[in-house]
Short mmCIF file of C-alpha atoms and ligand atoms in Angstrom, two decimals:
data_model
loop_
_atom_site.label_atom_id
_atom_site.label_comp_id
_atom_site.label_asym_id
_atom_site.label_seq_id
_atom_site.Cartn_x
_atom_site.Cartn_y
_atom_site.Cartn_z
CA MET A 1 0.00 0.00 0.00
CA PRO A 2 1.48 3.40 -0.94
CA ASP A 3 2.57 5.93 1.62
CA THR A 4 -0.56 8.05 1.61
CA MET A 5 -2.28 5.37 3.63
CA PRO A 6 -0.81 5.50 7.16
CA LEU A 7 -3.06 8.35 8.31
CA ALA A 8 -6.13 6.35 7.49
CA ARG A 9 -4.64 3.34 9.21
CA THR A 10 -3.82 5.17 12.45
CA ALA A 11 -7.28 6.69 12.36
CA ALA A 12 -8.81 3.25 12.18
CA THR A 13 -6.78 1.74 15.00
CA THR A 14 -7.40 4.32 17.75
CA ASP A 15 -9.76 3.65 20.64
CA ALA A 16 -13.30 4.93 19.88
CA PRO A 17 -15.44 2.36 18.06
CA ALA A 18 -15.53 2.85 14.32
CA PRO A 19 -18.87 3.93 12.86
CA ALA A 20 -20.80 1.61 10.55
CA LEU A 21 -21.24 4.28 7.89
CA SER A 22 -19.05 7.11 6.69
CA VAL A 23 -20.17 9.92 4.44
CA VAL A 24 -17.38 11.56 2.46
CA VAL A 25 -17.89 15.11 1.21
CA PRO A 26 -15.26 16.93 -0.90
CA CYS A 27 -15.63 20.69 -0.50
CA TYR A 28 -14.08 23.55 -2.42
CA ASN A 29 -15.37 27.02 -1.57
CA GLU A 30 -18.63 25.75 -0.14
CA GLN A 31 -19.03 28.08 2.86
CA GLU A 32 -22.58 29.10 1.88
CA VAL A 33 -24.05 25.61 1.59
CA LEU A 34 -22.10 23.75 4.25
CA PRO A 35 -24.33 24.47 7.31
CA GLU A 36 -27.51 23.68 5.40
CA PHE A 37 -25.90 20.57 3.90
CA HIS A 38 -24.87 19.32 7.33
CA ARG A 39 -28.29 19.98 8.80
CA ARG A 40 -30.00 17.94 6.08
CA LEU A 41 -27.35 15.20 6.14
CA ALA A 42 -27.46 14.83 9.93
CA ALA A 43 -31.26 14.56 9.90
CA VAL A 44 -31.09 11.76 7.31
CA MET A 45 -28.19 9.91 8.94
CA ASN A 46 -29.61 10.04 12.46
CA ALA A 47 -32.83 8.55 11.11
CA THR A 48 -30.95 5.48 9.80
CA GLY A 49 -30.29 4.34 13.36
CA LEU A 50 -26.73 3.33 12.45
CA ALA A 51 -23.52 4.74 13.92
CA TRP A 52 -22.16 7.20 11.37
CA GLU A 53 -19.54 9.84 10.72
CA VAL A 54 -19.14 12.45 8.02
CA VAL A 55 -15.69 13.21 6.65
CA TYR A 56 -15.53 16.72 5.21
CA VAL A 57 -12.53 17.25 2.97
CA ASN A 58 -11.45 20.84 2.54
CA ASP A 59 -9.80 20.94 -0.86
CA GLY A 60 -7.81 24.14 -0.38
CA SER A 61 -10.85 26.43 -0.31
CA ARG A 62 -10.17 30.14 -0.55
CA ASP A 63 -13.19 31.12 1.51
CA ALA A 64 -14.22 30.26 5.08
CA THR A 65 -15.03 26.62 4.34
CA LEU A 66 -12.41 25.31 6.79
CA ALA A 67 -13.70 27.56 9.58
CA GLY A 68 -17.20 26.30 8.80
CA MET A 69 -16.03 22.70 9.05
CA LEU A 70 -14.24 23.31 12.34
CA ALA A 71 -17.40 24.91 13.72
CA LEU A 72 -19.45 21.88 12.64
CA GLN A 73 -16.82 19.60 14.15
CA ALA A 74 -16.97 21.42 17.48
CA ALA A 75 -20.77 21.22 17.57
CA ASP A 76 -21.28 17.66 16.30
CA PRO A 77 -19.11 14.65 17.24
CA HIS A 78 -20.17 12.92 14.02
CA VAL A 79 -17.96 15.29 12.06
CA ALA A 80 -14.41 14.47 11.01
CA LEU A 81 -12.41 16.64 8.68
CA VAL A 82 -9.43 16.40 6.42
CA ASN A 83 -7.76 19.65 5.42
CA LEU A 84 -5.61 19.31 2.31
CA SER A 85 -2.54 21.50 1.94
CA ARG A 86 -3.89 23.10 -1.25
CA ASN A 87 -6.50 22.56 -3.94
CA PHE A 88 -5.98 19.11 -5.47
CA GLY A 89 -9.23 18.80 -7.42
CA LYS A 90 -12.40 16.92 -6.67
CA GLU A 91 -11.26 13.44 -7.64
CA ILE A 92 -8.28 13.56 -5.30
CA ALA A 93 -10.21 15.30 -2.52
CA LEU A 94 -12.72 12.48 -2.67
CA THR A 95 -9.91 9.93 -2.53
CA ALA A 96 -8.44 11.65 0.52
CA GLY A 97 -11.82 11.43 2.26
CA LEU A 98 -12.20 7.76 1.35
CA ASP A 99 -8.69 7.06 2.70
CA HIS A 100 -9.59 8.68 6.01
CA CYS A 101 -13.05 7.27 6.58
CA ARG A 102 -13.35 4.79 9.42
CA ALA A 103 -16.54 3.02 8.34
CA THR A 104 -16.66 -0.70 9.01
CA ASP A 105 -19.64 -1.42 6.76
CA ALA A 106 -20.13 1.11 3.98
CA VAL A 107 -19.21 4.56 2.76
CA ILE A 108 -21.24 7.15 0.89
CA ALA A 109 -19.69 9.75 -1.42
CA ILE A 110 -21.74 12.89 -1.97
CA ASP A 111 -21.24 16.47 -3.20
CA ALA A 112 -21.57 19.35 -0.76
CA ASP A 113 -23.68 21.59 -2.99
CA LEU A 114 -26.94 19.70 -2.36
CA GLN A 115 -27.17 18.70 -6.02
CA ASP A 116 -27.07 15.18 -4.65
CA PRO A 117 -29.94 15.27 -2.15
CA PRO A 118 -28.95 13.56 1.14
CA GLU A 119 -32.55 12.31 1.30
CA VAL A 120 -31.64 9.67 -1.31
CA ILE A 121 -29.16 8.03 1.10
CA PRO A 122 -31.77 5.77 2.82
CA GLU A 123 -32.57 4.31 -0.61
CA LEU A 124 -28.88 3.66 -1.21
CA ILE A 125 -28.68 1.96 2.17
CA ALA A 126 -31.75 -0.12 1.34
CA ALA A 127 -30.10 -1.32 -1.89
CA TRP A 128 -26.96 -2.19 0.06
CA ARG A 129 -29.03 -4.16 2.58
CA GLU A 130 -30.49 -6.13 -0.32
CA GLY A 131 -26.95 -7.37 -0.83
CA PHE A 132 -25.51 -5.01 -3.43
CA ASP A 133 -21.94 -3.82 -2.85
CA ILE A 134 -22.49 -0.62 -4.74
CA ALA A 135 -25.60 1.48 -4.92
CA TYR A 136 -25.13 4.35 -7.28
CA ALA A 137 -27.52 7.23 -7.63
CA GLN A 138 -28.56 7.68 -11.22
CA ARG A 139 -29.97 11.00 -12.40
CA SER A 140 -33.42 10.78 -13.89
CA ALA A 141 -33.57 14.53 -14.44
CA ARG A 142 -31.07 17.35 -14.38
CA HIS A 143 -32.52 20.64 -13.24
CA GLY A 144 -30.75 23.94 -13.56
CA GLU A 145 -28.31 22.73 -16.18
CA SER A 146 -28.27 24.07 -19.71
CA TRP A 147 -29.40 22.09 -22.73
CA LEU A 148 -25.84 22.16 -24.03
CA LYS A 149 -24.39 20.73 -20.82
CA ARG A 150 -27.02 18.00 -20.73
CA SER A 151 -26.51 16.98 -24.33
CA THR A 152 -22.71 16.96 -24.13
CA ALA A 153 -22.86 14.91 -20.93
CA HIS A 154 -25.22 12.52 -22.73
CA ALA A 155 -22.86 12.21 -25.71
CA PHE A 156 -19.91 11.60 -23.41
CA TYR A 157 -21.59 8.74 -21.56
CA ARG A 158 -22.62 7.15 -24.85
CA LEU A 159 -19.06 7.40 -26.15
CA MET A 160 -17.65 5.89 -22.97
CA GLN A 161 -20.09 3.00 -23.20
CA ARG A 162 -18.83 2.22 -26.67
CA VAL A 163 -15.13 2.39 -25.85
CA GLY A 164 -15.34 0.91 -22.38
CA GLY A 165 -15.15 -2.73 -23.47
CA ARG A 166 -15.39 -4.99 -20.45
CA VAL A 167 -15.58 -2.08 -18.02
CA GLN A 168 -18.91 -0.34 -18.47
CA LEU A 169 -19.65 3.12 -17.13
CA PRO A 170 -23.22 3.41 -15.90
CA LYS A 171 -24.83 6.37 -17.66
CA ASP A 172 -25.91 9.59 -15.96
CA THR A 173 -24.10 8.62 -12.81
CA GLY A 174 -21.78 10.87 -10.87
CA ASP A 175 -19.77 10.11 -7.78
CA PHE A 176 -22.86 10.04 -5.54
CA ARG A 177 -22.97 6.42 -4.37
CA LEU A 178 -22.68 3.96 -1.54
CA MET A 179 -19.89 1.39 -1.45
CA SER A 180 -19.51 -1.59 0.80
CA ARG A 181 -16.30 -1.76 2.81
CA ARG A 182 -14.87 -4.51 0.63
CA SER A 183 -15.51 -2.61 -2.59
CA LEU A 184 -14.02 0.51 -0.99
CA ASP A 185 -10.91 -1.44 0.00
CA ALA A 186 -10.62 -2.61 -3.59
CA LEU A 187 -11.00 0.94 -4.87
CA LEU A 188 -8.35 2.27 -2.49
CA GLN A 189 -5.80 -0.07 -4.04
CA LEU A 190 -5.97 1.98 -7.25
CA ARG A 191 -3.48 4.77 -6.59
CA GLU A 192 -3.05 6.31 -10.03
CA GLN A 193 -2.45 10.05 -10.29
CA HIS A 194 -4.95 10.53 -13.07
CA ARG A 195 -8.08 9.64 -11.25
CA PHE A 196 -11.18 9.39 -13.32
CA MET A 197 -13.28 8.24 -10.37
CA LYS A 198 -16.30 7.11 -12.36
CA GLY A 199 -13.97 4.85 -14.33
CA LEU A 200 -12.23 3.54 -11.22
CA PHE A 201 -15.55 2.75 -9.54
CA ALA A 202 -16.58 0.83 -12.65
CA TRP A 203 -13.26 -1.00 -12.86
CA VAL A 204 -13.62 -2.38 -9.33
CA GLY A 205 -16.81 -4.19 -10.27
CA PHE A 206 -18.95 -6.00 -7.60
CA PRO A 207 -22.76 -6.26 -7.78
CA ALA A 208 -24.22 -2.80 -8.24
CA LYS A 209 -27.68 -1.32 -8.31
CA ALA A 210 -28.93 1.99 -9.66
CA VAL A 211 -31.18 4.18 -7.54
CA LEU A 212 -32.96 6.86 -9.57
CA TYR A 213 -33.15 10.41 -8.31
CA GLU A 214 -33.72 13.89 -9.63
CA ARG A 215 -30.64 16.03 -9.72
CA ALA A 216 -31.39 19.36 -8.06
CA PRO A 217 -29.87 22.68 -9.09
CA ARG A 218 -26.97 23.93 -6.95
CA ALA A 219 -28.29 25.30 -3.63
CA ALA A 220 -25.75 28.15 -3.44
CA GLY A 221 -22.32 29.07 -4.68
CA THR A 222 -21.17 28.38 -8.23
CA THR A 223 -20.08 25.30 -10.07
CA LYS A 224 -16.33 24.82 -10.28
CA TRP A 225 -16.65 23.27 -13.69
CA ASN A 226 -16.24 25.17 -16.89
CA TRP A 227 -16.12 23.87 -20.44
CA TRP A 228 -12.34 23.61 -20.44
CA LYS A 229 -12.37 21.53 -17.25
CA LEU A 230 -15.14 19.31 -18.60
CA TRP A 231 -13.17 18.78 -21.81
CA ASN A 232 -10.14 17.79 -19.75
CA LEU A 233 -12.24 15.47 -17.61
CA SER A 234 -13.46 13.78 -20.78
CA LEU A 235 -9.86 13.40 -21.99
CA GLU A 236 -8.99 11.94 -18.60
CA GLY A 237 -11.90 9.54 -18.90
CA ILE A 238 -10.97 8.40 -22.37
CA THR A 239 -7.21 8.09 -21.83
CA SER A 240 -7.57 6.25 -18.54
CA PHE A 241 -10.12 3.90 -20.04
CA THR A 242 -8.89 2.99 -23.48
CA VAL A 243 -5.91 3.16 -25.82
CA GLY A 244 -8.35 3.35 -28.74
CA PRO A 245 -7.15 6.79 -29.91
CA LEU A 246 -3.63 5.40 -30.28
CA LYS A 247 -4.95 2.65 -32.52
CA ALA A 248 -6.78 5.25 -34.59
CA ALA A 249 -3.40 6.33 -36.02
CA THR A 250 -2.84 2.86 -37.46
CA TYR A 251 -6.20 2.74 -39.20
CA LEU A 252 -6.03 6.32 -40.40
CA GLY A 253 -2.59 5.52 -41.80
CA ILE A 254 -3.90 2.46 -43.62
CA LEU A 255 -6.83 4.42 -45.00
CA VAL A 256 -4.62 7.26 -46.26
CA ALA A 257 -2.19 4.75 -47.82
CA ILE A 258 -5.00 3.03 -49.71
CA ILE A 259 -6.40 6.32 -50.99
CA ALA A 260 -2.88 7.39 -52.00
CA ALA A 261 -2.34 4.13 -53.90
CA ILE A 262 -5.57 4.57 -55.82
CA TYR A 263 -4.68 8.18 -56.60
CA LEU A 264 -1.26 7.05 -57.80
CA VAL A 265 -2.82 4.62 -60.27
CA VAL A 266 -5.16 7.34 -61.53
CA LEU A 267 -2.23 9.76 -61.98
CA LEU A 268 -0.14 7.15 -63.82
CA ALA A 269 -3.01 6.29 -66.14
CA ARG A 270 -3.65 9.95 -66.85
CA THR A 271 0.01 10.61 -67.62
CA VAL A 272 0.28 7.60 -69.92
CA LEU A 273 -2.97 8.37 -71.76
CA PHE A 274 -2.94 12.16 -71.91
CA GLY A 275 0.69 13.17 -71.45
CA ASN A 276 1.88 15.25 -68.54
CA PRO A 277 0.37 18.70 -68.28
CA VAL A 278 1.98 20.04 -65.04
CA ALA A 279 -0.97 20.61 -62.80
CA GLY A 280 -1.76 19.88 -59.24
CA TYR A 281 -0.44 22.67 -57.03
CA PRO A 282 -3.81 22.92 -55.19
CA SER A 283 -4.11 19.15 -54.78
CA LEU A 284 -0.47 18.92 -53.65
CA MET A 285 -1.00 21.65 -51.09
CA ALA A 286 -4.26 20.14 -49.87
CA THR A 287 -2.70 16.69 -49.41
CA MET A 288 0.35 18.10 -47.63
CA LEU A 289 -1.68 20.21 -45.24
CA PHE A 290 -4.09 17.38 -44.57
CA LEU A 291 -1.36 14.87 -43.83
CA GLY A 292 0.53 17.45 -41.75
CA GLY A 293 -2.60 18.07 -39.71
CA VAL A 294 -3.27 14.38 -39.22
CA GLN A 295 0.31 13.80 -38.11
CA MET A 296 0.22 16.66 -35.62
CA MET A 297 -3.06 15.39 -34.21
CA MET A 298 -1.67 11.90 -33.80
CA LEU A 299 1.44 13.28 -32.11
CA GLY A 300 -0.87 15.18 -29.78
CA ILE A 301 -2.75 12.01 -28.91
CA ILE A 302 0.49 10.15 -28.24
CA GLY A 303 1.51 13.16 -26.14
CA GLU A 304 -1.64 12.89 -24.02
CA TYR A 305 -0.73 9.33 -23.13
CA LEU A 306 2.98 10.06 -22.74
CA GLY A 307 2.26 12.96 -20.36
CA ARG A 308 0.17 10.69 -18.21
CA ILE A 309 2.90 8.05 -18.15
CA PHE A 310 5.32 10.82 -17.08
CA ASN A 311 3.04 11.87 -14.23
CA GLU A 312 2.53 8.32 -13.03
CA THR A 313 6.24 7.47 -13.06
CA LYS A 314 7.00 10.27 -10.61
CA GLY A 315 5.20 8.21 -8.00
CA ARG A 316 4.25 11.20 -5.86
CA PRO A 317 1.67 10.84 -3.11
CA LEU A 318 -1.79 11.79 -4.35
CA TYR A 319 -2.25 14.60 -1.84
CA ILE A 320 -0.77 16.22 1.23
CA VAL A 321 -2.83 16.46 4.40
CA GLU A 322 -2.44 19.65 6.42
CA ARG A 323 -4.55 18.27 9.25
CA TYR A 324 -6.93 15.45 10.03
CA VAL A 325 -9.42 15.94 12.83
CA ARG A 326 -11.25 12.82 13.83
CA GLY A 327 -14.89 12.66 14.83
CA GLY A 328 -15.68 12.05 18.47
N1 LIG B 1 -14.88 20.16 -5.44
C1 LIG B 1 -13.66 19.91 -4.81
N2 LIG B 1 -12.50 20.37 -5.39
C2 LIG B 1 -12.49 21.06 -6.57
C3 LIG B 1 -13.75 21.28 -7.21
C4 LIG B 1 -14.91 20.82 -6.62
O1 LIG B 1 -13.62 19.31 -3.74
O2 LIG B 1 -11.43 21.45 -7.02
C5 LIG B 1 -16.14 19.67 -4.81
C6 LIG B 1 -17.24 20.73 -4.66
O3 LIG B 1 -17.08 21.45 -3.47
C7 LIG B 1 -18.50 19.88 -4.67
C8 LIG B 1 -18.13 18.73 -5.61
O4 LIG B 1 -16.70 18.69 -5.65
O5 LIG B 1 -18.80 19.35 -3.39
C9 LIG B 1 -18.70 18.91 -6.99
O6 LIG B 1 -18.28 20.15 -7.52
P1 LIG B 1 -19.25 21.06 -8.41
O7 LIG B 1 -20.58 21.18 -7.77
O8 LIG B 1 -18.52 22.32 -8.68
O9 LIG B 1 -19.36 20.20 -9.74
P2 LIG B 1 -20.69 19.87 -10.60
O10 LIG B 1 -21.77 19.46 -9.64
O11 LIG B 1 -21.01 21.11 -11.33
O12 LIG B 1 -20.26 18.74 -11.47
MG1 LIG B 2 -22.40 20.47 -8.19
#
């Protein structure tokens, strides 16, 4: 197990009994929603009748999120918090929370912005009690998101289903889910730097069940996603899932070679039959530019993979913890 683990291990071996359920919440600049989120979460969790904790991960927020978490921690012994040394991004913040959760039975990952309603958690727990290792919340409707965002998300999930091969991404599913302890332990063995969590969850496998819910609009604050970030997340998803784009170069090459061969025959025939009127500057230019473009694109694709190999080989820890405060 890599060296980011010891904190979680020490947390698990200290005296107080470990809770049955942990809820992990990555937070970046969520000061406005945090109190309301905790109120709703606590109401739901207390009603389950199980021992629980919530692990808030402060992902280097620039507002008063940490102060808010410390206040919650002082008021409610269910609260644990992990403060990262800077902003590491949602996927890693979530991983940090999962590393530090003490749950013996199951863990729930949820966003802080109330887009994932905590009220769905009892249904996730019910699915888990039926014997499923993973209960993932699947969006039946997305409110407060533009048509463009919905349709691009749709296209992305379809694409991933086609390239996924053996590992299938469930559609319209985010990180909001419940995982049994054994599936969590399996997930925590995957320590890659480029963490496309939806893909990692899917890779782990285990019996899973979808629980439908309606995705609410953000309660307060603003989304941290913009189009550029979403594009990069899609790249992350594709490159960590499949080497298909690398193979594309081979087939594109074959295709171009075949077309070139046919064109060569046509040119030869024309020259033999009609002599050689020097023509073809436009077609020469077009072919050159086209092939140049294709080659650059293919180099770029190789670069995407190479860059990721570079990042992985450094073998750095995924994140640095500034402080971990355990629940009571
Ligand atoms: N988040 C995070 N680190 C980041 C960006 C986001 O921990 O760098 C958290 C954020 O606080 C929220 C969750 O990840 O709890 C989802 O973020 P957001 O709502 O911005 O994404 P969206 O719902 O639009 O996909
Ligand atoms: Mg959100």
